[in-house]
Short mmCIF file of C-alpha atoms and ligand atoms in Angstrom, two decimals:
data_model
loop_
_atom_site.label_atom_id
_atom_site.label_comp_id
_atom_site.label_asym_id
_atom_site.label_seq_id
_atom_site.Cartn_x
_atom_site.Cartn_y
_atom_site.Cartn_z
CA MET A 1 -1.70 23.96 -18.28
CA ASN A 2 -2.39 25.10 -14.73
CA THR A 3 -3.92 22.95 -12.02
CA THR A 4 -5.73 23.77 -8.78
CA GLY A 5 -3.89 23.31 -5.46
CA THR A 6 -4.93 23.41 -1.81
CA TYR A 7 -7.54 26.13 -1.03
CA GLY A 8 -8.09 26.65 -4.75
CA ARG A 9 -4.62 28.07 -5.35
CA THR A 10 -3.35 27.82 -8.88
CA VAL A 11 -0.27 25.61 -8.96
CA THR A 12 2.20 26.11 -11.80
CA GLY A 13 5.85 25.47 -12.70
CA PRO A 14 8.16 23.42 -10.45
CA GLU A 15 5.62 23.03 -7.65
CA ARG A 16 3.20 21.38 -10.03
CA THR A 17 5.76 19.01 -11.49
CA GLN A 18 6.99 17.99 -7.99
CA ARG A 19 3.54 17.08 -6.70
CA ARG A 20 2.43 13.52 -7.10
CA HIS A 21 -0.90 11.88 -6.64
CA PRO A 22 -1.34 10.78 -2.99
CA THR A 23 -1.75 7.12 -3.94
CA THR A 24 1.37 7.01 -6.15
CA PRO A 25 3.83 4.45 -4.64
CA ALA A 26 6.90 5.92 -2.92
CA ILE A 27 9.18 3.55 -4.86
CA ARG A 28 8.77 2.14 -8.34
CA LEU A 29 8.32 -1.64 -8.27
CA ALA A 30 8.20 -3.62 -11.52
CA ARG A 31 5.37 -6.16 -11.67
CA ARG A 32 7.74 -9.15 -11.53
CA TRP A 33 9.54 -7.72 -8.49
CA ARG A 34 6.26 -7.09 -6.75
CA GLN A 35 5.17 -10.67 -7.39
CA ALA A 36 8.52 -12.09 -6.24
CA LEU A 37 8.41 -9.97 -3.07
CA LEU A 38 4.85 -11.05 -2.38
CA VAL A 39 5.92 -14.71 -2.66
CA VAL A 40 8.78 -14.13 -0.17
CA HIS A 41 6.46 -12.11 2.09
CA ILE A 42 3.83 -14.85 2.22
CA LEU A 43 6.43 -17.62 2.63
CA SER A 44 8.18 -15.78 5.46
CA SER A 45 4.93 -15.16 7.31
CA ALA A 46 3.98 -18.83 6.83
CA ALA A 47 7.41 -19.92 8.13
CA TRP A 48 6.96 -17.63 11.13
CA ILE A 49 3.58 -19.20 11.94
CA GLY A 50 5.09 -22.69 11.47
CA ILE A 51 7.93 -21.94 13.89
CA ASP A 52 5.40 -20.66 16.43
CA VAL A 53 3.52 -23.96 16.13
CA ILE A 54 6.80 -25.84 16.74
CA VAL A 55 7.38 -23.68 19.83
CA ALA A 56 3.89 -24.51 21.11
CA VAL A 57 4.52 -28.25 20.52
CA LEU A 58 7.90 -28.15 22.33
CA ILE A 59 6.46 -26.27 25.31
CA SER A 60 3.49 -28.63 25.52
CA THR A 61 5.84 -31.63 25.35
CA GLY A 62 8.07 -30.15 28.06
CA TRP A 63 5.06 -29.57 30.29
CA PHE A 64 2.81 -32.57 29.69
CA ALA A 65 5.04 -35.50 28.65
CA ASP A 66 5.60 -38.37 31.13
CA ASP A 67 9.13 -39.25 29.98
CA ILE A 68 11.61 -36.98 31.78
CA ASP A 69 14.24 -37.37 29.02
CA LEU A 70 11.72 -36.22 26.44
CA ARG A 71 10.69 -33.24 28.58
CA SER A 72 14.32 -32.22 29.05
CA LEU A 73 15.01 -32.59 25.33
CA ALA A 74 12.00 -30.42 24.45
CA TYR A 75 13.17 -27.54 26.68
CA ARG A 76 16.76 -27.77 25.46
CA ALA A 77 15.64 -27.84 21.82
CA LEU A 78 13.48 -24.79 22.48
CA ALA A 79 16.39 -22.94 24.09
CA ASN A 80 18.87 -23.73 21.30
CA PHE A 81 17.11 -23.93 17.95
CA VAL A 82 14.01 -21.81 17.81
CA VAL A 83 14.54 -18.13 18.54
CA TRP A 84 16.89 -17.14 15.69
CA PRO A 85 14.87 -18.78 12.88
CA MET A 86 11.78 -17.12 14.36
CA LEU A 87 13.44 -13.71 14.41
CA ALA A 88 14.81 -14.20 10.87
CA SER A 89 11.37 -15.03 9.46
CA GLY A 90 9.78 -12.14 11.38
CA LEU A 91 12.35 -9.66 10.05
CA LEU A 92 12.06 -11.00 6.50
CA CYS A 93 8.29 -10.62 6.71
CA LEU A 94 8.77 -7.06 7.99
CA VAL A 95 11.29 -6.02 5.31
CA THR A 96 9.30 -7.50 2.40
CA GLY A 97 6.10 -5.99 3.85
CA LEU A 98 7.78 -2.57 4.06
CA VAL A 99 8.98 -2.71 0.45
CA LEU A 100 5.58 -3.97 -0.76
CA GLY A 101 3.83 -1.19 1.12
CA LEU A 102 6.16 1.50 -0.24
CA GLY A 103 6.10 0.01 -3.75
CA THR A 104 2.32 -0.28 -4.13
CA LYS A 105 -0.75 1.88 -3.75
CA TRP A 106 -1.21 0.42 -0.24
CA GLY A 107 1.52 2.56 1.36
CA LEU A 108 2.55 2.03 4.99
CA LEU A 109 0.21 4.37 6.84
CA ARG A 110 -2.47 4.85 4.19
CA TYR A 111 -4.68 1.86 4.96
CA TRP A 112 -5.54 0.60 8.42
CA TRP A 113 -4.96 -3.04 7.53
CA VAL A 114 -1.32 -2.33 6.54
CA THR A 115 -0.65 0.00 9.49
CA VAL A 116 -1.99 -2.50 12.04
CA LYS A 117 0.09 -5.29 10.47
CA LEU A 118 3.17 -3.06 10.67
CA VAL A 119 2.56 -2.40 14.38
CA LEU A 120 1.99 -6.11 15.09
CA ASN A 121 5.11 -7.15 13.19
CA VAL A 122 7.38 -4.61 14.92
CA ALA A 123 5.88 -5.42 18.36
CA LEU A 124 6.38 -9.17 17.91
CA CYS A 125 9.99 -8.82 16.69
CA THR A 126 10.73 -6.52 19.63
CA LEU A 127 9.27 -9.07 22.07
CA ILE A 128 11.41 -11.84 20.55
CA VAL A 129 14.58 -9.82 21.15
CA THR A 130 13.72 -8.29 24.53
CA VAL A 131 11.71 -11.03 26.25
CA LEU A 132 12.02 -14.42 24.54
CA GLN A 133 15.74 -14.56 23.73
CA PRO A 134 16.99 -13.34 27.16
CA GLY A 135 14.92 -16.07 28.86
CA MET A 136 16.41 -18.94 26.86
CA PRO A 137 19.47 -19.66 29.07
CA ASP A 138 17.09 -20.27 32.01
CA VAL A 139 15.00 -22.62 29.87
CA GLU A 140 18.15 -24.58 28.96
CA THR A 141 19.18 -24.78 32.62
CA TYR A 142 15.68 -25.96 33.56
CA GLY A 143 15.89 -28.70 30.88
CA GLU A 144 19.26 -29.89 32.23
CA GLU A 145 18.04 -29.81 35.84
CA LEU A 146 15.08 -32.02 34.92
CA LEU A 147 17.60 -34.82 34.25
CA THR A 148 19.27 -34.42 37.64
CA GLY A 149 15.97 -33.99 39.50
CA THR A 150 16.92 -30.52 40.74
CA ALA A 151 14.59 -28.48 38.55
CA ALA A 152 12.61 -25.83 40.46
CA ASP A 153 9.28 -25.31 38.72
CA ASP A 154 9.10 -21.54 39.24
CA GLY A 155 7.19 -19.86 36.44
CA ILE A 156 8.07 -22.22 33.57
CA TRP A 157 4.33 -22.26 32.74
CA ARG A 158 4.77 -18.66 31.53
CA LEU A 159 6.41 -20.10 28.41
CA PHE A 160 2.91 -20.79 27.10
CA PHE A 161 2.34 -17.04 26.64
CA PRO A 162 4.76 -16.28 23.76
CA PRO A 163 3.33 -18.76 21.22
CA ALA A 164 -0.24 -17.92 22.30
CA VAL A 165 0.30 -14.17 21.82
CA SER A 166 2.33 -14.58 18.63
CA LEU A 167 -0.08 -17.02 16.96
CA THR A 168 -3.04 -14.78 17.81
CA CYS A 169 -1.31 -11.71 16.32
CA LEU A 170 -0.14 -13.58 13.22
CA ALA A 171 -3.61 -15.03 12.65
CA LEU A 172 -5.02 -11.50 12.94
CA ALA A 173 -2.39 -10.19 10.50
CA THR A 174 -3.30 -12.93 7.99
CA VAL A 175 -7.01 -12.09 8.28
CA LEU A 176 -6.20 -8.38 7.78
CA ALA A 177 -4.07 -9.18 4.72
CA ILE A 178 -6.84 -11.20 3.10
CA PHE A 179 -9.92 -9.10 3.98
CA LYS A 180 -8.23 -5.67 3.98
CA PRO A 181 -10.85 -4.09 6.28
CA TRP A 182 -11.41 -0.58 7.75
CA GLY A 183 -10.50 1.49 4.69
CA GLN A 184 -8.08 4.42 4.60
CA THR A 185 -6.49 6.12 7.57
CA ARG A 186 -6.39 9.68 6.19
CA GLY A 187 -5.95 11.70 3.03
CA PRO A 188 -8.14 11.66 -0.07
CA LYS A 189 -10.50 8.70 -0.09
CA VAL A 190 -10.94 6.47 -3.10
CA PRO A 191 -14.10 7.83 -4.76
CA THR A 192 -17.20 5.74 -4.10
CA LYS A 193 -20.15 5.27 -6.45
CA PRO A 194 -22.71 8.14 -6.27
CA ARG A 195 -25.87 7.19 -4.35
CA THR A 196 -28.93 6.57 -6.47
CA ARG A 197 -32.32 7.58 -5.05
CA PRO A 198 -34.99 4.87 -5.01
C1 LIG B 201 2.60 -9.51 10.72
C2 LIG B 201 2.82 -10.44 9.85
C3 LIG B 201 2.28 -10.39 8.45
C4 LIG B 201 1.54 -11.35 7.85
C5 LIG B 201 1.08 -12.67 8.48
C6 LIG B 201 1.24 -10.88 6.51
C7 LIG B 201 0.53 -11.62 5.58
C8 LIG B 201 0.28 -11.20 4.30
C9 LIG B 201 -0.41 -11.97 3.30
C10 LIG B 201 -0.94 -13.41 3.49
C11 LIG B 201 -0.50 -11.21 2.18
C12 LIG B 201 -1.13 -11.60 0.81
C13 LIG B 201 -2.51 -10.99 0.72
C14 LIG B 201 -3.08 -11.02 -0.68
O1 LIG B 201 -2.31 -11.13 -1.66
O2 LIG B 201 -4.31 -10.90 -0.80
C15 LIG B 201 0.11 -9.94 2.47
C16 LIG B 201 0.18 -8.89 1.59
C17 LIG B 201 0.67 -7.66 1.91
N1 LIG B 201 1.33 -7.31 3.07
FE1 LIG B 201 1.61 -8.49 4.69
N2 LIG B 201 1.81 -9.66 6.33
C18 LIG B 201 2.46 -9.31 7.47
C19 LIG B 201 3.18 -8.17 7.70
C20 LIG B 201 3.18 -7.07 6.86
C21 LIG B 201 3.81 -5.82 7.13
C22 LIG B 201 4.62 -5.48 8.38
C23 LIG B 201 3.55 -4.99 6.06
C24 LIG B 201 3.97 -3.57 5.80
C25 LIG B 201 4.49 -2.78 6.62
C26 LIG B 201 2.77 -5.73 5.12
C27 LIG B 201 2.31 -5.25 3.92
C28 LIG B 201 1.65 -5.98 2.98
C29 LIG B 201 1.19 -5.45 1.71
C30 LIG B 201 1.35 -4.01 1.23
C31 LIG B 201 0.57 -6.50 1.03
C32 LIG B 201 -0.09 -6.44 -0.35
C33 LIG B 201 0.98 -6.59 -1.41
C34 LIG B 201 0.39 -6.55 -2.80
O3 LIG B 201 -0.80 -6.80 -2.98
O4 LIG B 201 1.20 -6.27 -3.68
N3 LIG B 201 2.58 -7.00 5.64
N4 LIG B 201 0.58 -9.97 3.76
#
């Protein structure tokens, strides 16, 4: 049987068998695998949000606490323990999201809600590596200098930005994942119900 191609061309033979429906997933994902990946995806994004909350608590403690030992400890804990778990959860969220996108009808660039989440995830991971991690030795030094009374308070308040930006983006990504707004980016649209006249 023949089928109709672009501009009404008749498509036969190998060309017809190679074509696939635009919403067919790029990789085949068994139902159990999809469910397992979704569990890991949701857990990793939740872990990422949790680590961001810990970062916000440590920075607030370092800034607002009265006890100088506690302030120093907060900055040194931030410098030593936070960035790598944050990056690991961000990358795990990214990888599982990529496989879920490729393995389901959602695709990666087919729906706005997936595409925007992809951009947010890549941007946040890039910022962790290029901005947050390189600044950590200075944060550690600042924490140590607090104990000796030699700490110069130049720009440490800027540490409030990373958790604020990250938590805002991750909250947006969660809302996008749940509500799936804005429809498709391009290509054939999912057919809608025909309008009925009153
Ligand atoms: C930025 C951080 C991200 C967060 C907080 C996040 C959060 C979530 C949540 C909570 C769900 C479950 C929604 C539901 O089942 O109704 C979900 C599903 C999904 N996410 Fe993400 N996600 C993120 C990044 C990504 C990325 C980067 C991609 C792809 C490139 C992606 C692709 C998907 C897909 C395709 C689903 C639906 C899977 C399915 O129904 O089988 N996500 N995400």
